[in-house]
Amino acid sequence: MQRILITGVRGKTGVPLARSLAVRDGVEVLGGSSDPSTITLDGVVPTAFSWDEAGHWPSALTDVDAVFVVRPDRPDAPELIKALLAITGERTRVVLLSERDVDWFEAGSWAHRVEEVVKGSERSWTILRPSWFLQVLADSRFMRDDLMDGTFPFAGGDAEIAWIDARDIAAVAEHALLEDGHDGQTYELSGPEALTSADIAAQVSEALGHPVERVDLSIGDAVVHLDGFDRELTVITFERVRAGSFAGVTDTVERVTGQPARTLGQFLADGELDADASKAD
Ligand SMILES: NC(=O)c1ccc[n+]([C@@H]2O[C@H](COP(=O)([O-])OP(=O)(O)OC[C@H]3O[C@@H](n4cnc5c(N)ncnc54)[C@H](OP(=O)(O)O)[C@@H]3O)[C@@H](O)[C@H]2O)c1
């Protein structure tokens, strides 16, 4: 029996990962959440896990063979992940959900430091660096409500993004958590096509059956409701979008999983927009 802890099981990648692991024979899935009572995914063991409650970590990590670490986007992420990994078993596999093209940042930056603590943990590790998730479109914490109301406000200018389906990130994670051969690998993950905001608006309009108008936001407009670290990170993210940091298409999903990465067309045809990705559990 392989026992796997997912630190962010309610999230956009955690849900599809938990679903596919839970139907496998010989795998026990611990679904980590700061509110485990909300976890109703079939076959998943609700497990108390919060970055703010280090006292729960030893219990969540008991006899765990592999852990999927969803990077908490907060200033102390490097220290928190380092502390978590220090108490994992020495043979525990670690798969970190990071982000695309971390090499864009200067050495020593926050995003690098998060990855460095994983690499320095003396555990077997794999780092996933995905592009923007298509499920952001389906998440009412992000864009879903606007799309339903007929707008797609976005601060990416005319830049392309190689959006990835979170189900494909989960599929890569599943291989890295369960199999040999991924130790020490950093996987740059993208979907199969680079799309502009206008492309997204056109395809979503068609799928929803009503016009969805692209609204070109300035970066300042996009972060007006944010402050502190969140604001800083979001500003940098949109600057990176505009600089083309998320535009590159990679074949890593297919190389690792044997299946081509899903297109936006497939995401829409599968009805992923119909299900609110913030209520997926
Ligand atoms: N979004 C992107 O396009 C993108 C692209 C590249 C990298 N990333 C990285 O991926 C990581 C985030 O992963 P993710 O998108 O899979 O996680 P997510 O959907 O952002 O969820 C993260 C956590 O938020 C909490 N949460 C609070 N309210 C929620 C709600 N209504 N529904 C679901 N979860 C809720 C959950 O923890 P509790 O259960 O403890 O509340 C959940 O595990 C970040 O490090 C981010 O930088 C994101």
Coordinates of C-alpha atoms and ligand atoms in Angstrom, one line a residue:
M1 CA 0.0 0.0 0.0
Q2 CA 1.4 3.4 -0.9
R3 CA 0.1 6.3 1.3
I4 CA 0.1 9.7 -0.3
L5 CA -0.6 13.1 1.3
I6 CA -1.9 15.9 -0.9
T7 CA -1.4 19.2 1.0
G8 CA -4.0 21.2 -1.0
V9 CA -6.7 18.7 -1.8
R10 CA -9.5 21.2 -2.3
G11 CA -7.5 23.1 -4.9
K12 CA -7.6 23.1 -8.6
T13 CA -4.8 20.5 -8.9
G14 CA -5.5 18.7 -5.7
V15 CA -9.1 17.6 -6.7
P16 CA -8.2 15.8 -10.0
L17 CA -5.1 14.3 -8.4
A18 CA -7.0 12.9 -5.5
R19 CA -9.7 11.6 -7.8
S20 CA -7.3 9.7 -10.0
L21 CA -5.2 8.3 -7.1
A22 CA -8.2 7.3 -5.1
V23 CA -9.4 4.8 -7.8
R24 CA -6.1 3.0 -7.9
D25 CA -5.5 -0.3 -6.1
G26 CA -2.9 -0.2 -3.4
V27 CA -3.0 3.6 -2.9
E28 CA -4.3 5.4 0.1
V29 CA -5.0 9.1 -0.4
L30 CA -4.8 11.6 2.5
G31 CA -6.6 14.8 1.5
G32 CA -5.0 17.7 3.3
S33 CA -7.2 20.7 4.2
S34 CA -7.3 23.3 6.9
D35 CA -11.0 22.3 7.1
P36 CA -11.1 18.5 6.6
S37 CA -14.8 18.4 7.2
T38 CA -15.3 19.9 3.7
I39 CA -13.6 17.0 2.0
T40 CA -16.1 14.6 0.5
L41 CA -14.1 13.2 -2.4
D42 CA -14.8 9.5 -2.7
G43 CA -12.1 7.3 -1.3
V44 CA -10.0 10.2 0.1
V45 CA -9.2 10.3 3.8
P46 CA -9.9 13.8 5.1
T47 CA -6.8 15.0 6.8
A48 CA -6.1 18.1 8.9
F49 CA -3.3 20.0 7.2
S50 CA -2.7 23.7 7.4
W51 CA 0.5 25.7 6.9
D52 CA -0.5 27.6 10.1
E53 CA -0.8 24.5 12.3
A54 CA 2.6 22.8 12.3
G55 CA 1.3 20.8 15.3
H56 CA -0.9 18.7 12.8
W57 CA 2.0 17.9 10.4
P58 CA 3.5 14.9 12.2
S59 CA 0.1 13.2 12.2
A60 CA -0.7 14.0 8.6
L61 CA 2.8 12.7 7.5
T62 CA 2.6 9.4 9.5
D63 CA 3.9 6.5 7.2
V64 CA 3.5 8.7 4.1
D65 CA 5.4 7.4 1.1
A66 CA 4.9 10.5 -1.1
V67 CA 3.7 14.0 -0.6
F68 CA 2.3 16.5 -3.1
V69 CA 3.2 20.0 -1.8
V70 CA 1.1 22.8 -3.2
R71 CA 3.3 25.9 -2.7
P72 CA 1.6 28.3 -0.4
D73 CA 1.9 31.7 -2.0
R74 CA 3.0 33.6 1.1
P75 CA 6.4 35.1 2.1
D76 CA 7.3 32.4 4.5
A77 CA 6.8 29.5 2.0
P78 CA 10.5 28.5 1.9
E79 CA 10.7 28.3 5.7
L80 CA 7.4 26.4 6.0
I81 CA 8.2 23.9 3.3
K82 CA 11.7 23.3 4.7
A83 CA 10.2 22.6 8.2
L84 CA 7.6 20.3 6.7
L85 CA 10.1 18.3 4.7
A86 CA 12.4 18.0 7.7
I87 CA 9.9 15.9 9.5
T88 CA 8.9 13.7 6.5
G89 CA 10.4 10.2 6.4
E90 CA 13.8 10.0 4.7
R91 CA 12.4 7.8 1.9
T92 CA 9.3 10.0 1.3
R93 CA 9.0 11.2 -2.3
V94 CA 8.3 15.0 -2.6
V95 CA 6.5 16.5 -5.6
L96 CA 6.3 20.3 -5.5
L97 CA 3.7 22.3 -7.4
S98 CA 5.8 25.4 -8.3
E99 CA 5.2 27.6 -11.4
R100 CA 6.3 28.0 -15.0
D101 CA 9.7 29.4 -15.8
V102 CA 11.0 30.1 -12.3
D103 CA 14.4 30.8 -14.0
W104 CA 12.9 34.1 -15.1
F105 CA 13.4 35.3 -11.5
E106 CA 16.8 36.3 -10.2
A107 CA 18.7 33.7 -8.2
G108 CA 17.8 34.0 -4.5
S109 CA 14.3 35.3 -5.2
W110 CA 11.3 33.8 -3.3
A111 CA 10.2 31.4 -6.1
H112 CA 13.8 30.1 -6.4
R113 CA 14.1 29.7 -2.6
V114 CA 11.0 27.6 -2.5
E115 CA 12.4 25.2 -5.0
E116 CA 15.9 25.2 -3.4
V117 CA 14.5 24.0 -0.1
V118 CA 12.9 21.0 -1.8
K119 CA 16.2 20.3 -3.7
G120 CA 18.2 20.6 -0.5
S121 CA 15.8 18.4 1.5
E122 CA 17.7 15.1 1.0
R123 CA 14.4 13.6 -0.1
S124 CA 13.6 12.3 -3.6
W125 CA 12.1 15.3 -5.3
T126 CA 10.3 16.3 -8.5
I127 CA 9.4 19.9 -9.3
L128 CA 6.4 20.8 -11.5
R129 CA 6.4 24.2 -13.1
P130 CA 3.0 24.6 -14.8
S131 CA 1.7 27.5 -16.9
W132 CA -1.6 29.2 -16.1
F133 CA -4.4 26.7 -15.2
L134 CA -7.5 26.6 -17.5
Q135 CA -9.4 25.9 -14.3
V136 CA -8.9 29.5 -13.3
L137 CA -11.6 30.3 -15.9
A138 CA -14.0 27.9 -14.0
D139 CA -13.1 29.2 -10.5
S140 CA -15.5 31.7 -9.0
R141 CA -12.6 33.0 -6.8
F142 CA -11.1 34.1 -10.1
M143 CA -12.9 34.5 -13.5
R144 CA -15.9 32.3 -13.6
D145 CA -18.6 34.9 -12.6
D146 CA -17.2 37.4 -15.1
L147 CA -17.3 34.9 -18.0
M148 CA -20.9 33.9 -17.1
D149 CA -21.8 37.6 -17.1
G150 CA -20.2 38.0 -20.6
T151 CA -16.8 39.6 -19.9
F152 CA -13.2 38.3 -19.7
P153 CA -11.3 41.0 -17.9
F154 CA -7.6 40.2 -18.1
A155 CA -4.3 42.2 -17.7
G156 CA -2.2 40.1 -20.0
G157 CA -2.3 42.6 -23.0
D158 CA -2.0 40.8 -26.3
A159 CA 0.5 38.2 -24.9
E160 CA 0.0 34.5 -25.4
I161 CA -0.3 32.0 -22.6
A162 CA 0.1 28.2 -23.1
W163 CA -2.8 27.5 -20.6
I164 CA -2.7 24.0 -19.1
D165 CA -5.6 21.9 -17.9
A166 CA -5.1 21.1 -14.1
R167 CA -6.1 17.5 -14.9
D168 CA -2.8 17.2 -16.9
I169 CA -0.8 18.6 -14.1
A170 CA -2.4 16.1 -11.8
A171 CA -1.6 13.3 -14.3
V172 CA 2.1 14.3 -14.3
A173 CA 2.0 14.5 -10.5
E174 CA 0.5 11.0 -10.3
H175 CA 3.4 9.5 -12.2
A176 CA 6.0 11.4 -10.2
L177 CA 4.4 10.4 -6.9
L178 CA 4.1 6.7 -7.7
E179 CA 6.9 5.8 -10.1
D180 CA 10.7 5.7 -10.1
G181 CA 12.5 7.8 -12.7
H182 CA 11.3 11.3 -11.9
D183 CA 13.8 12.0 -9.0
G184 CA 15.7 15.2 -9.5
Q185 CA 13.5 16.3 -12.5
T186 CA 12.1 19.8 -13.0
Y187 CA 9.2 19.6 -15.4
E188 CA 8.1 22.7 -17.3
L189 CA 4.4 22.0 -18.0
S190 CA 2.1 23.7 -20.5
G191 CA -0.9 23.0 -22.7
P192 CA -0.5 22.2 -26.4
E193 CA -1.3 25.7 -27.7
A194 CA -0.4 29.3 -26.9
L195 CA -3.6 31.5 -26.8
T196 CA -4.2 35.2 -26.6
S197 CA -7.0 36.7 -24.5
A198 CA -9.0 37.2 -27.7
D199 CA -8.7 33.5 -28.5
I200 CA -10.0 32.6 -25.0
A201 CA -12.9 35.0 -25.3
A202 CA -13.9 33.7 -28.7
Q203 CA -13.8 30.0 -27.7
V204 CA -15.6 30.6 -24.4
S205 CA -18.3 32.7 -26.2
E206 CA -18.9 29.7 -28.5
A207 CA -19.0 27.2 -25.6
L208 CA -21.3 29.3 -23.4
G209 CA -23.6 30.3 -26.3
H210 CA -23.4 34.0 -25.4
P211 CA -20.9 36.7 -26.3
V212 CA -18.0 37.0 -23.9
E213 CA -16.2 40.3 -24.5
R214 CA -12.5 40.6 -23.7
V215 CA -11.8 43.5 -21.4
D216 CA -8.2 44.7 -21.5
L217 CA -7.2 45.7 -17.9
S218 CA -4.0 47.5 -16.9
I219 CA -2.0 45.6 -14.3
G220 CA -2.9 48.3 -11.8
D221 CA -6.6 47.6 -12.4
A222 CA -6.1 43.9 -12.0
V223 CA -4.5 44.2 -8.5
V224 CA -6.6 47.1 -7.1
H225 CA -8.3 44.7 -4.6
L226 CA -5.0 43.1 -3.5
D227 CA -2.4 44.2 -1.1
G228 CA 1.0 43.1 0.4
F229 CA 2.6 39.9 -0.9
D230 CA -0.4 38.9 -3.0
R231 CA -0.3 42.2 -4.9
E232 CA 3.4 42.0 -5.4
L233 CA 3.2 38.4 -6.7
T234 CA 0.2 39.2 -9.0
V235 CA 1.9 42.3 -10.5
I236 CA 5.0 40.2 -11.3
T237 CA 2.9 37.5 -12.7
F238 CA 1.2 39.8 -15.2
E239 CA 4.5 41.5 -16.0
R240 CA 5.8 38.0 -16.8
V241 CA 2.7 37.2 -18.9
R242 CA 3.3 40.4 -20.9
A243 CA 7.0 39.4 -21.3
G244 CA 6.0 36.0 -22.8
S245 CA 7.1 33.9 -19.8
F246 CA 4.0 31.7 -20.0
A247 CA 3.8 31.4 -23.8
G248 CA 6.2 28.6 -24.5
V249 CA 4.6 25.2 -25.4
T250 CA 6.4 22.1 -24.0
D251 CA 5.7 18.4 -24.7
T252 CA 6.4 17.4 -21.1
V253 CA 2.8 16.3 -20.3
E254 CA 2.9 13.8 -23.2
R255 CA 6.4 12.7 -22.5
V256 CA 5.6 11.9 -18.8
T257 CA 2.0 10.6 -19.2
G258 CA 1.9 9.2 -22.7
Q259 CA -1.2 11.3 -23.4
P260 CA -1.2 14.7 -25.2
A261 CA -2.0 17.7 -23.1
R262 CA -5.7 18.9 -23.4
T263 CA -6.6 21.9 -25.5
L264 CA -9.0 24.7 -24.4
G265 CA -11.5 23.1 -26.8
Q266 CA -11.3 19.8 -24.9
F267 CA -11.6 21.6 -21.5
L268 CA -14.8 23.4 -22.7
A269 CA -16.2 20.2 -24.4
D270 CA -15.7 18.3 -21.2
G271 CA -17.9 20.8 -19.3
E272 CA -15.2 22.0 -17.0
L273 CA -16.6 25.5 -17.1
D274 CA -20.0 24.2 -15.9
A275 CA -18.5 23.0 -12.6
D276 CA -17.4 25.8 -10.3
A277 CA -13.7 24.8 -9.7
S278 CA -13.9 26.5 -6.3
K279 CA -16.6 24.0 -5.3
A280 CA -15.1 20.9 -6.9
D281 CA -15.1 18.8 -3.7
Ligands
LIG1 N1 -3.7 29.2 -10.9 C1 -2.7 29.2 -11.8 O1 -3.0 29.4 -12.9 C2 -1.3 28.7 -11.4 C3 -0.3 28.6 -12.3 C4 0.9 28.2 -12.0 C5 1.2 27.8 -10.6 N2 0.2 28.0 -9.7 C6 0.5 27.7 -8.3 O2 -0.4 26.6 -7.9 C7 -0.6 26.8 -6.5 C8 -2.1 26.8 -6.2 O3 -2.6 25.5 -6.6 P1 -4.1 25.3 -6.9 O4 -4.6 26.3 -7.9 O5 -4.3 23.8 -7.2 O6 -4.8 25.6 -5.5 P2 -6.0 26.5 -5.2 O7 -7.2 26.2 -6.1 O8 -5.5 28.0 -5.3 O9 -6.4 26.2 -3.8 C9 -5.4 26.3 -2.8 C10 -6.0 26.1 -1.4 O10 -6.9 27.2 -1.2 C11 -7.9 26.8 -0.2 N3 -9.2 27.2 -0.5 C12 -9.8 28.3 0.1 N4 -11.0 28.5 -0.4 C13 -11.2 27.5 -1.3 C14 -12.3 27.2 -2.2 N5 -13.4 27.9 -2.2 N6 -12.2 26.2 -3.0 C15 -11.1 25.4 -3.1 N7 -10.0 25.7 -2.2 C16 -10.1 26.7 -1.4 C17 -7.8 25.2 -0.1 O11 -7.1 25.0 1.2 P3 -7.9 24.6 2.5 O12 -8.7 23.4 2.1 O13 -6.9 24.4 3.5 O14 -8.8 25.8 2.7 C18 -6.9 24.9 -1.3 O15 -6.1 23.7 -1.1 C19 0.1 28.1 -6.1 O16 1.4 27.9 -5.6 C20 0.2 28.8 -7.4 O17 1.2 29.8 -7.4 C21 -1.1 28.4 -10.0

